[in-house]
PDB file of C-alpha atoms in Angstrom:
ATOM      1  CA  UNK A  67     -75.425-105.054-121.425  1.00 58.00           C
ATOM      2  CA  UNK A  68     -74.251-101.842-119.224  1.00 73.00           C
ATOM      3  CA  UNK A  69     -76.615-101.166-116.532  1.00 86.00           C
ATOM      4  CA  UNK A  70     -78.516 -98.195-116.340  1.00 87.00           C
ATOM      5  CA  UNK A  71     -76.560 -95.777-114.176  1.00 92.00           C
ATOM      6  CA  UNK A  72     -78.387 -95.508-110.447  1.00 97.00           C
ATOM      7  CA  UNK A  73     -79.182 -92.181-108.604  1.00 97.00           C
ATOM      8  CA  UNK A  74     -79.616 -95.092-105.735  1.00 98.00           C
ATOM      9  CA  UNK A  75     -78.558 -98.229-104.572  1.00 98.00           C
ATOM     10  CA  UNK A  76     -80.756-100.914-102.127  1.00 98.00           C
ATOM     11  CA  UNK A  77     -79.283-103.638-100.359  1.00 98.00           C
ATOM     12  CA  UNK A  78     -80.622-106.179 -98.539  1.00 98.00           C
ATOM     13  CA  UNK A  79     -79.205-106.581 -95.103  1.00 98.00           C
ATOM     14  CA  UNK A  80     -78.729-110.236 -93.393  1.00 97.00           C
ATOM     15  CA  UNK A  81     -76.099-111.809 -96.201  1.00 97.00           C
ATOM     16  CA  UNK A  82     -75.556-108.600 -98.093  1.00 98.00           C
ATOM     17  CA  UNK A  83     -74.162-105.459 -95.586  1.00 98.00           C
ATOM     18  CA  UNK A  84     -73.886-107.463 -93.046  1.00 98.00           C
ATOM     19  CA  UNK A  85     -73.091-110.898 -91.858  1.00 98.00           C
ATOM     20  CA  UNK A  86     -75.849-111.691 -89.262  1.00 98.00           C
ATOM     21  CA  UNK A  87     -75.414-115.811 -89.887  1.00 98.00           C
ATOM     22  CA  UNK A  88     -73.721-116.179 -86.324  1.00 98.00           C
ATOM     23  CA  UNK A  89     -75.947-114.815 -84.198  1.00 98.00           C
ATOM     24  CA  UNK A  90     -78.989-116.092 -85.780  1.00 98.00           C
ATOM     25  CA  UNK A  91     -77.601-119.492 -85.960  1.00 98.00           C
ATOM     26  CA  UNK A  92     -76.636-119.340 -82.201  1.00 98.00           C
ATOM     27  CA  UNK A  93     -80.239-118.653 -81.730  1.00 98.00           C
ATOM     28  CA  UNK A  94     -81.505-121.947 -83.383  1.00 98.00           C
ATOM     29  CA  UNK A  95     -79.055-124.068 -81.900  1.00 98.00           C
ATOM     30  CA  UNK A  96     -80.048-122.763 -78.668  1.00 98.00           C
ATOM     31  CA  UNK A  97     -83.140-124.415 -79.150  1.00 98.00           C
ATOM     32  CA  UNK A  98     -81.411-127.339 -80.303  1.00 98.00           C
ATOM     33  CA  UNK A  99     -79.821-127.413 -76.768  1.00 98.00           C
ATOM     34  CA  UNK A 100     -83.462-126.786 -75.106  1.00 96.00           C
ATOM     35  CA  UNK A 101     -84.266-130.289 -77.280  1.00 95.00           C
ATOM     36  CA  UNK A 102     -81.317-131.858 -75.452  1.00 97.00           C
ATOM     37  CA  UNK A 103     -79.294-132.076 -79.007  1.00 97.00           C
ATOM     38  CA  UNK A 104     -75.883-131.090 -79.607  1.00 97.00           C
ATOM     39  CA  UNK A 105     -75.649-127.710 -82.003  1.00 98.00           C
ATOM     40  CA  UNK A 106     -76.279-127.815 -86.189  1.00 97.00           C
ATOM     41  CA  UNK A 107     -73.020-127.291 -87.689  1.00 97.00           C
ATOM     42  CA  UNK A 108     -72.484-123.993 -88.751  1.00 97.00           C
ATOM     43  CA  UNK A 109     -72.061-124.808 -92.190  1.00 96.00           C
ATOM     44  CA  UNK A 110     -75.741-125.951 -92.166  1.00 96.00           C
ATOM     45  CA  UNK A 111     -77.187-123.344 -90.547  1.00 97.00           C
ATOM     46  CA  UNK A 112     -75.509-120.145 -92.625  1.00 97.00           C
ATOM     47  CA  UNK A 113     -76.733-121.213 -96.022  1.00 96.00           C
ATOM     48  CA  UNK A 114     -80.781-120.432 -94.782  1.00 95.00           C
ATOM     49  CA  UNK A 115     -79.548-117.676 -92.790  1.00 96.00           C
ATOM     50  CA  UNK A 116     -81.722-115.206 -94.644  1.00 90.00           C
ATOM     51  CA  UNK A 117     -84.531-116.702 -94.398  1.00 91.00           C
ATOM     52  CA  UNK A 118     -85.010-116.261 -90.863  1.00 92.00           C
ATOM     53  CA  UNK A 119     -86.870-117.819 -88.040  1.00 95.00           C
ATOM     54  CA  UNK A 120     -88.520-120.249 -90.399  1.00 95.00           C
ATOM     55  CA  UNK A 121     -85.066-121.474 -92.362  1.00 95.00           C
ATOM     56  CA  UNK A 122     -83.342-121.742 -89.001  1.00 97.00           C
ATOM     57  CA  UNK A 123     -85.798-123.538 -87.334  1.00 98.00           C
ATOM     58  CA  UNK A 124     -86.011-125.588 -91.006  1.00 97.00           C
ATOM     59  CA  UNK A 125     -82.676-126.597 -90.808  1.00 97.00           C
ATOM     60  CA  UNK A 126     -82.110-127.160 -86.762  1.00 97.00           C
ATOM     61  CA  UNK A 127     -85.354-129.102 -85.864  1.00 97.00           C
ATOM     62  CA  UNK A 128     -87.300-129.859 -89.559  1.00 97.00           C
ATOM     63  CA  UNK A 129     -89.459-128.131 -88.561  1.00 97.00           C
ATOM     64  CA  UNK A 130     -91.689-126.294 -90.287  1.00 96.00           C
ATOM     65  CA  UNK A 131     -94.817-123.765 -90.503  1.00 96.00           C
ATOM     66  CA  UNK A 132     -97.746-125.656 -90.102  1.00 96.00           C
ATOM     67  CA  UNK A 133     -96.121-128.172 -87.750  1.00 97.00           C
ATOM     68  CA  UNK A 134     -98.106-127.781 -84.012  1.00 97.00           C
ATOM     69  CA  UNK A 135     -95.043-126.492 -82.476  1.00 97.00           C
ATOM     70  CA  UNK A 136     -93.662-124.221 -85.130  1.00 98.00           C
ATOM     71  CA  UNK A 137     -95.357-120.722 -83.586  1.00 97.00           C
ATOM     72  CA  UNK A 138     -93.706-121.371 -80.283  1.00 97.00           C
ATOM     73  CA  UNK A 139     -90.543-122.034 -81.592  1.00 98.00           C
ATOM     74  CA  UNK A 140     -90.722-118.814 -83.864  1.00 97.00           C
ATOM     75  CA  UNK A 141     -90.847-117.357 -80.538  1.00 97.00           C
ATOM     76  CA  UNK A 142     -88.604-118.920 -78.338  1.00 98.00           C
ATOM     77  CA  UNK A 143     -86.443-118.227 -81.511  1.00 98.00           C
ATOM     78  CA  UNK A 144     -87.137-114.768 -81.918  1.00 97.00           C
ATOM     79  CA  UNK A 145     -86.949-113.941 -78.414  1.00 97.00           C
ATOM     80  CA  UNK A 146     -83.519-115.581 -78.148  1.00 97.00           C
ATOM     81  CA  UNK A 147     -82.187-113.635 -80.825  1.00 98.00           C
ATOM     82  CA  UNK A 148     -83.593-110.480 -80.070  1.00 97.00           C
ATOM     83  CA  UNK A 149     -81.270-110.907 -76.986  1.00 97.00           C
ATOM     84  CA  UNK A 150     -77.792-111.414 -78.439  1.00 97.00           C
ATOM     85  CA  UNK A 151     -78.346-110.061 -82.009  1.00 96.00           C
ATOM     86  CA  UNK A 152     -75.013-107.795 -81.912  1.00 96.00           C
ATOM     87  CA  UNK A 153     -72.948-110.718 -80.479  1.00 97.00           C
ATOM     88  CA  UNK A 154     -70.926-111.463 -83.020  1.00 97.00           C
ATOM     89  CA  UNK A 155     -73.140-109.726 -86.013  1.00 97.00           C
ATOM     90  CA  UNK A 156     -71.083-107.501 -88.136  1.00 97.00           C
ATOM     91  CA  UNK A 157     -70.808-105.487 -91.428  1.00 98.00           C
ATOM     92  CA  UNK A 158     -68.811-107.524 -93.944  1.00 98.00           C
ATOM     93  CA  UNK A 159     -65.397-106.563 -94.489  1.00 94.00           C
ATOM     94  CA  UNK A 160     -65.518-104.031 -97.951  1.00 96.00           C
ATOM     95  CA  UNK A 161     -69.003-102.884 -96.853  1.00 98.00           C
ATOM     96  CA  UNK A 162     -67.732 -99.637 -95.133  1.00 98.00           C
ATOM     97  CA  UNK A 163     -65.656 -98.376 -97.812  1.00 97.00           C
ATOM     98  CA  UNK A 164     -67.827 -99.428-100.449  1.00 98.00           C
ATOM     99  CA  UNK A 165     -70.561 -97.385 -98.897  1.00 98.00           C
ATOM    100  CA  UNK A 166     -68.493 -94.021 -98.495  1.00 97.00           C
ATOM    101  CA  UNK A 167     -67.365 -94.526-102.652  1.00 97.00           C
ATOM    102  CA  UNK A 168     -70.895 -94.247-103.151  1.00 97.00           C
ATOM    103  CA  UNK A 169     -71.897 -91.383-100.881  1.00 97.00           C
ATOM    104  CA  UNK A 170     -68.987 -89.737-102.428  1.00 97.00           C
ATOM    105  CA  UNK A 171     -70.179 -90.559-105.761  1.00 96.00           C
ATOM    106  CA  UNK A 172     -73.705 -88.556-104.757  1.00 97.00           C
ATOM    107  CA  UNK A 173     -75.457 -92.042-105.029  1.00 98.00           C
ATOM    108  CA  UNK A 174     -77.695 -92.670-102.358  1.00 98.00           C
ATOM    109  CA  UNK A 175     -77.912 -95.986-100.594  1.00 98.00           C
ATOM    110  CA  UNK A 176     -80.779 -97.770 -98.388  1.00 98.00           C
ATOM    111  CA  UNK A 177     -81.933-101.123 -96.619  1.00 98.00           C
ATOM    112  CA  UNK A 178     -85.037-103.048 -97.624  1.00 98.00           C
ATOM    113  CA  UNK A 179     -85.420-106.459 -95.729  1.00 98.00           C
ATOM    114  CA  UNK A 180     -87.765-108.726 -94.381  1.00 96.00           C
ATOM    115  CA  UNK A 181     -86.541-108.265 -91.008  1.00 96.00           C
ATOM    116  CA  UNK A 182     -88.944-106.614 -88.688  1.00 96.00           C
ATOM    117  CA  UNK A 183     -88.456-103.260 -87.785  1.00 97.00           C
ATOM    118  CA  UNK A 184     -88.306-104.728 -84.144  1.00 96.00           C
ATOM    119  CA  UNK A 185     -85.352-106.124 -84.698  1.00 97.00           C
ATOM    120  CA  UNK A 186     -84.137-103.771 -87.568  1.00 97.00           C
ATOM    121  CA  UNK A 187     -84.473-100.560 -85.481  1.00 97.00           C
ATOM    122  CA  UNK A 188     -82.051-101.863 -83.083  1.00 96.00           C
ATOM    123  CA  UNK A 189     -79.663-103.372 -85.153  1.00 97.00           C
ATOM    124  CA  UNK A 190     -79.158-101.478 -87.944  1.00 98.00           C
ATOM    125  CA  UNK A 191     -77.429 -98.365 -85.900  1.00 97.00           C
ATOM    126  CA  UNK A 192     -75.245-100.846 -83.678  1.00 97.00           C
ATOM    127  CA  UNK A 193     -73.567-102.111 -87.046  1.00 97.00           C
ATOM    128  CA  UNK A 194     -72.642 -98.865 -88.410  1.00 97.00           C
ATOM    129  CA  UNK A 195     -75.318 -98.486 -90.792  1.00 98.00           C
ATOM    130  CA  UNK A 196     -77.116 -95.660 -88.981  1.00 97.00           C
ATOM    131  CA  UNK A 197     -76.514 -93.337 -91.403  1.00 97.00           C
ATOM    132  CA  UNK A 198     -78.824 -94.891 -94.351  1.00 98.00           C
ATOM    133  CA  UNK A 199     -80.666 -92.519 -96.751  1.00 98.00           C
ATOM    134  CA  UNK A 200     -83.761 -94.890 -95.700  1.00 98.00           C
ATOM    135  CA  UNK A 201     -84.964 -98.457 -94.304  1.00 98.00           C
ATOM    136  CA  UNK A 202     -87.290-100.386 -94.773  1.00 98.00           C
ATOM    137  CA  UNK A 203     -88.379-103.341 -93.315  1.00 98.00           C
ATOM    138  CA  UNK A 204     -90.388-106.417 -93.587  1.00 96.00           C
ATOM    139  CA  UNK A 205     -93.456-105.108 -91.737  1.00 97.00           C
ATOM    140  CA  UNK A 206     -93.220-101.611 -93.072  1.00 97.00           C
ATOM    141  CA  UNK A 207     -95.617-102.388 -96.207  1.00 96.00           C
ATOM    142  CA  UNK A 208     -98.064-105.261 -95.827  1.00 90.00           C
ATOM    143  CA  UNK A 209     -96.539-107.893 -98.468  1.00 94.00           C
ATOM    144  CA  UNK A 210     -92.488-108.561 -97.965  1.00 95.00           C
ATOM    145  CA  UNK A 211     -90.500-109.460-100.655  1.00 97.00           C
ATOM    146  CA  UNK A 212     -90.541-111.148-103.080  1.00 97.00           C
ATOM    147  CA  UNK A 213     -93.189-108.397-103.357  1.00 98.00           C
ATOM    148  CA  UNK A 214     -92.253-105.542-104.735  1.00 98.00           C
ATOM    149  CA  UNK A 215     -93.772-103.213-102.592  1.00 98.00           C
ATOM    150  CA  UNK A 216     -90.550-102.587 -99.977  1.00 98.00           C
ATOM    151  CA  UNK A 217     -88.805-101.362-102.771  1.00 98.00           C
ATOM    152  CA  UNK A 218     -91.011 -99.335-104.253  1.00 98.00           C
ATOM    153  CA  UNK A 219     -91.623 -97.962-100.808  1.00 98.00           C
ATOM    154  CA  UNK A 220     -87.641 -97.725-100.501  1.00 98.00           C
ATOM    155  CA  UNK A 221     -87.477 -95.668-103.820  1.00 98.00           C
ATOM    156  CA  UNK A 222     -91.173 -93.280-102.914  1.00 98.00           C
ATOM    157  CA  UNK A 223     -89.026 -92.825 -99.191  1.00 98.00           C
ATOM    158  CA  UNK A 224     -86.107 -91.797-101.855  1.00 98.00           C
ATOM    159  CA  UNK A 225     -88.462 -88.981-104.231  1.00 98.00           C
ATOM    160  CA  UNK A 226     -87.033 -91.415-107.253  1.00 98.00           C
ATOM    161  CA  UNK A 227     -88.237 -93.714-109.627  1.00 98.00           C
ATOM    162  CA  UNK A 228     -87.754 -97.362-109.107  1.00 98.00           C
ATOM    163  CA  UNK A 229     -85.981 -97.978-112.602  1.00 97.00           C
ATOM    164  CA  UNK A 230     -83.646 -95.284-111.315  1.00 97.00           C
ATOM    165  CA  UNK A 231     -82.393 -97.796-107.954  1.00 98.00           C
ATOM    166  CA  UNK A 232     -80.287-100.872-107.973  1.00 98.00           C
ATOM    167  CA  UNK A 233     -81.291-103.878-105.487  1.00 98.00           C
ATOM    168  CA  UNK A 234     -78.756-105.879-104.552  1.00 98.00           C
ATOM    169  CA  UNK A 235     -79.139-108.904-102.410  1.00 98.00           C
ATOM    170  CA  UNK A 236     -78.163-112.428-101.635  1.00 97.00           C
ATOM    171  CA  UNK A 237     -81.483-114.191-102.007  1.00 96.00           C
ATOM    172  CA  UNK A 238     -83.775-115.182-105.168  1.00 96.00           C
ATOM    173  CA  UNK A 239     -86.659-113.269-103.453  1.00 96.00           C
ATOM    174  CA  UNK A 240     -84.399-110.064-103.339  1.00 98.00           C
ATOM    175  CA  UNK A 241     -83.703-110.534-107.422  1.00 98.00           C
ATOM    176  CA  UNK A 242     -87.401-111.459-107.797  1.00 98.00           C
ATOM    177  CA  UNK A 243     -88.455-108.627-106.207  1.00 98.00           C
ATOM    178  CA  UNK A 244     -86.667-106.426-107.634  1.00 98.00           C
ATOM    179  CA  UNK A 245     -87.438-106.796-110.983  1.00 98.00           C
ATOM    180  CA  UNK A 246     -91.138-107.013-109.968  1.00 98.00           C
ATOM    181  CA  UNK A 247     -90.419-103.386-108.870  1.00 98.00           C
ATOM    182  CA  UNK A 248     -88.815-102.583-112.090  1.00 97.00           C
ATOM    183  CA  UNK A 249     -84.939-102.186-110.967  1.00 97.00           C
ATOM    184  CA  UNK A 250     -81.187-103.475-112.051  1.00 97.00           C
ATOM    185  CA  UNK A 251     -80.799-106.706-110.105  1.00 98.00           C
ATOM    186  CA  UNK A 252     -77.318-107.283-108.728  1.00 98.00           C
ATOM    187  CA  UNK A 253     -77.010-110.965-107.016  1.00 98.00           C
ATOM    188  CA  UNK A 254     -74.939-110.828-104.081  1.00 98.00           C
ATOM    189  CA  UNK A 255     -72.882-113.696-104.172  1.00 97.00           C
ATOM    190  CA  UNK A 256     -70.648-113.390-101.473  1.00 97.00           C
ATOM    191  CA  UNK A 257     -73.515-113.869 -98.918  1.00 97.00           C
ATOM    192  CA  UNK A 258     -75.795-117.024 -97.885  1.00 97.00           C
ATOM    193  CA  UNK A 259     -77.469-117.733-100.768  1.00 96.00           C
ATOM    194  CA  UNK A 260     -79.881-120.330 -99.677  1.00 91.00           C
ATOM    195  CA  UNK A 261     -79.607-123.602-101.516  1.00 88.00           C
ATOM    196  CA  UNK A 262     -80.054-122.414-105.101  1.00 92.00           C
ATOM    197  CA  UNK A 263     -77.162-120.815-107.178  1.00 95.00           C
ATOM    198  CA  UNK A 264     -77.158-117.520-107.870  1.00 97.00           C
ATOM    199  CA  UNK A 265     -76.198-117.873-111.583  1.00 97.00           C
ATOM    200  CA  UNK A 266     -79.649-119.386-111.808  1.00 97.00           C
ATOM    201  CA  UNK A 267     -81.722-116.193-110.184  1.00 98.00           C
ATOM    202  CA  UNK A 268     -81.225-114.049-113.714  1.00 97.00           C
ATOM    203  CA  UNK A 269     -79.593-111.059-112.326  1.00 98.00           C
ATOM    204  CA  UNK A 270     -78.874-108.355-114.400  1.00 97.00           C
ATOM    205  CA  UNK A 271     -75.564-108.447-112.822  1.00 97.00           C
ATOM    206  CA  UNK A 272     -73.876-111.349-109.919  1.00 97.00           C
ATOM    207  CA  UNK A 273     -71.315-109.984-108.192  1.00 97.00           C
ATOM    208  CA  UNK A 274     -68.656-112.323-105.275  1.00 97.00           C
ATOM    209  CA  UNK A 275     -67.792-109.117-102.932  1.00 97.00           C
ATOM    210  CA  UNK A 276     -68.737-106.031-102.587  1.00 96.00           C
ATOM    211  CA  UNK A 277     -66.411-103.887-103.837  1.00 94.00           C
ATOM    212  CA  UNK A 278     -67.145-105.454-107.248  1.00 96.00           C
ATOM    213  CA  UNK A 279     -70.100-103.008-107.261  1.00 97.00           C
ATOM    214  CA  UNK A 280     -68.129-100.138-107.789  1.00 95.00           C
ATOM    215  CA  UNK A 281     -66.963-101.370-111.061  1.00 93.00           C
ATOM    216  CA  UNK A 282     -70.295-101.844-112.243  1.00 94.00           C
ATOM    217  CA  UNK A 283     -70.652 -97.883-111.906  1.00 92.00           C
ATOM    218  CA  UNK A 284     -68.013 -97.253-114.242  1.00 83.00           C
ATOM    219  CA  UNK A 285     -68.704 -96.059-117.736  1.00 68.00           C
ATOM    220  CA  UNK A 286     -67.744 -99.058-119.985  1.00 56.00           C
ATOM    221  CA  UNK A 287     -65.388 -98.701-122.756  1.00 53.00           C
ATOM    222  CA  UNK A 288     -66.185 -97.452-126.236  1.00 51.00           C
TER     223      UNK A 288
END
């Protein structure tokens, strides 16, 4: 079934714009290196990237929240991070273009993650995102996602009805949330994904780059 046609489009951002994976996966195996063990492989690491400080730290140590040394790794980890963010983080490649086809379309576009704006704020203008009708991140509204209340902050921010945005992202949180706030789901298969399928996260539309999107905003055949 044709998706109802969006005055605006969400996106997540780690996995989705941009691919963040490297940095924050240099970040956990630094403290891998501070436990005297030889880095994750990347190919461990990237799969949880969106999930933060507590998948990295998951998947690098097994450790987990509730473990006695969990907050100060979260820390140590965040800290890290913070540092070298922009290292190597970048916009994935069909992101830029995709994103002026839709400003020249008169279709807004936004962020909503569950990155903190302390870490947002600073990014989000050194990857050439800058320029973002709105953002929202994961402290801006008490409950992240899989809440919906970043979105519907995103679409309030936006003057438009939820039903009347898209969210795409590459998590099952980002689909859950989003139809929780009432939008067209697009599954962003091209980014980490966690360790579930995104076939399985009943999207009203999965998608394996980008640019796909922009065929989803064409009128379908009669």
């Amino acid at each position: 079934m044709p998706l109802r046609p969006p005055r605006a489009i969400l996106f997540d951002l780690d996995g989705t714009l941009a691919d963040t994976a490297p940095d924050l996966a240099a970040a956990a195996n630094f403290l891998r290196s501070e436990h005297g063990l030889e880095p994750a492989p990347y190919e461990v690491l990237r799969p949880v990237a969106s999930a933060g400080a507590r998948g990295l730290i998951g998947a690098a140590l097994d450790i987990h929240p509730g473990h006695a040394e969990y907050e100060a790794l979260r820390v140590r980890f965040l800290e890290r991070y913070e540092a070298n963010m922009v290292t190597h983080s970048k916009l994935f490649d069909s992101i830029p273009a995709m994103l002026a086809q839709l400003e020249a379309r008169g279709i807004a576009w936004g962020i909503v993650t569950n990155k903190a704006a302390r870490f947002t704020d600073a990014l989000v203008p050194q990857i050439g995102l800058g320029h973002a009708a709105c953002v929202v991140s994961g402290d801006t509204t008490p409950p992240p996602k899989p809440h919906p209340a970043p979105l519907l902050e995103a679409a309030k921010r936006l003057q438009l009805a939820p039903e009347d945005c898209w969210y795409v992202g590459d998590d099952l949180r980002d689909v859950q949330a989003g139809k929780a706030a009432g939008m067209p789901t697009v599954a962003a298969a091209w980014g980490y994904c966690g360790h579930t399928e995104p076939a399985s996260w009943d999207a009203d539309a999965l998608l394996h780059a980008p640019e796909k999107l922009l065929e989803l905003l064409e009128p379908s055949p009669i």
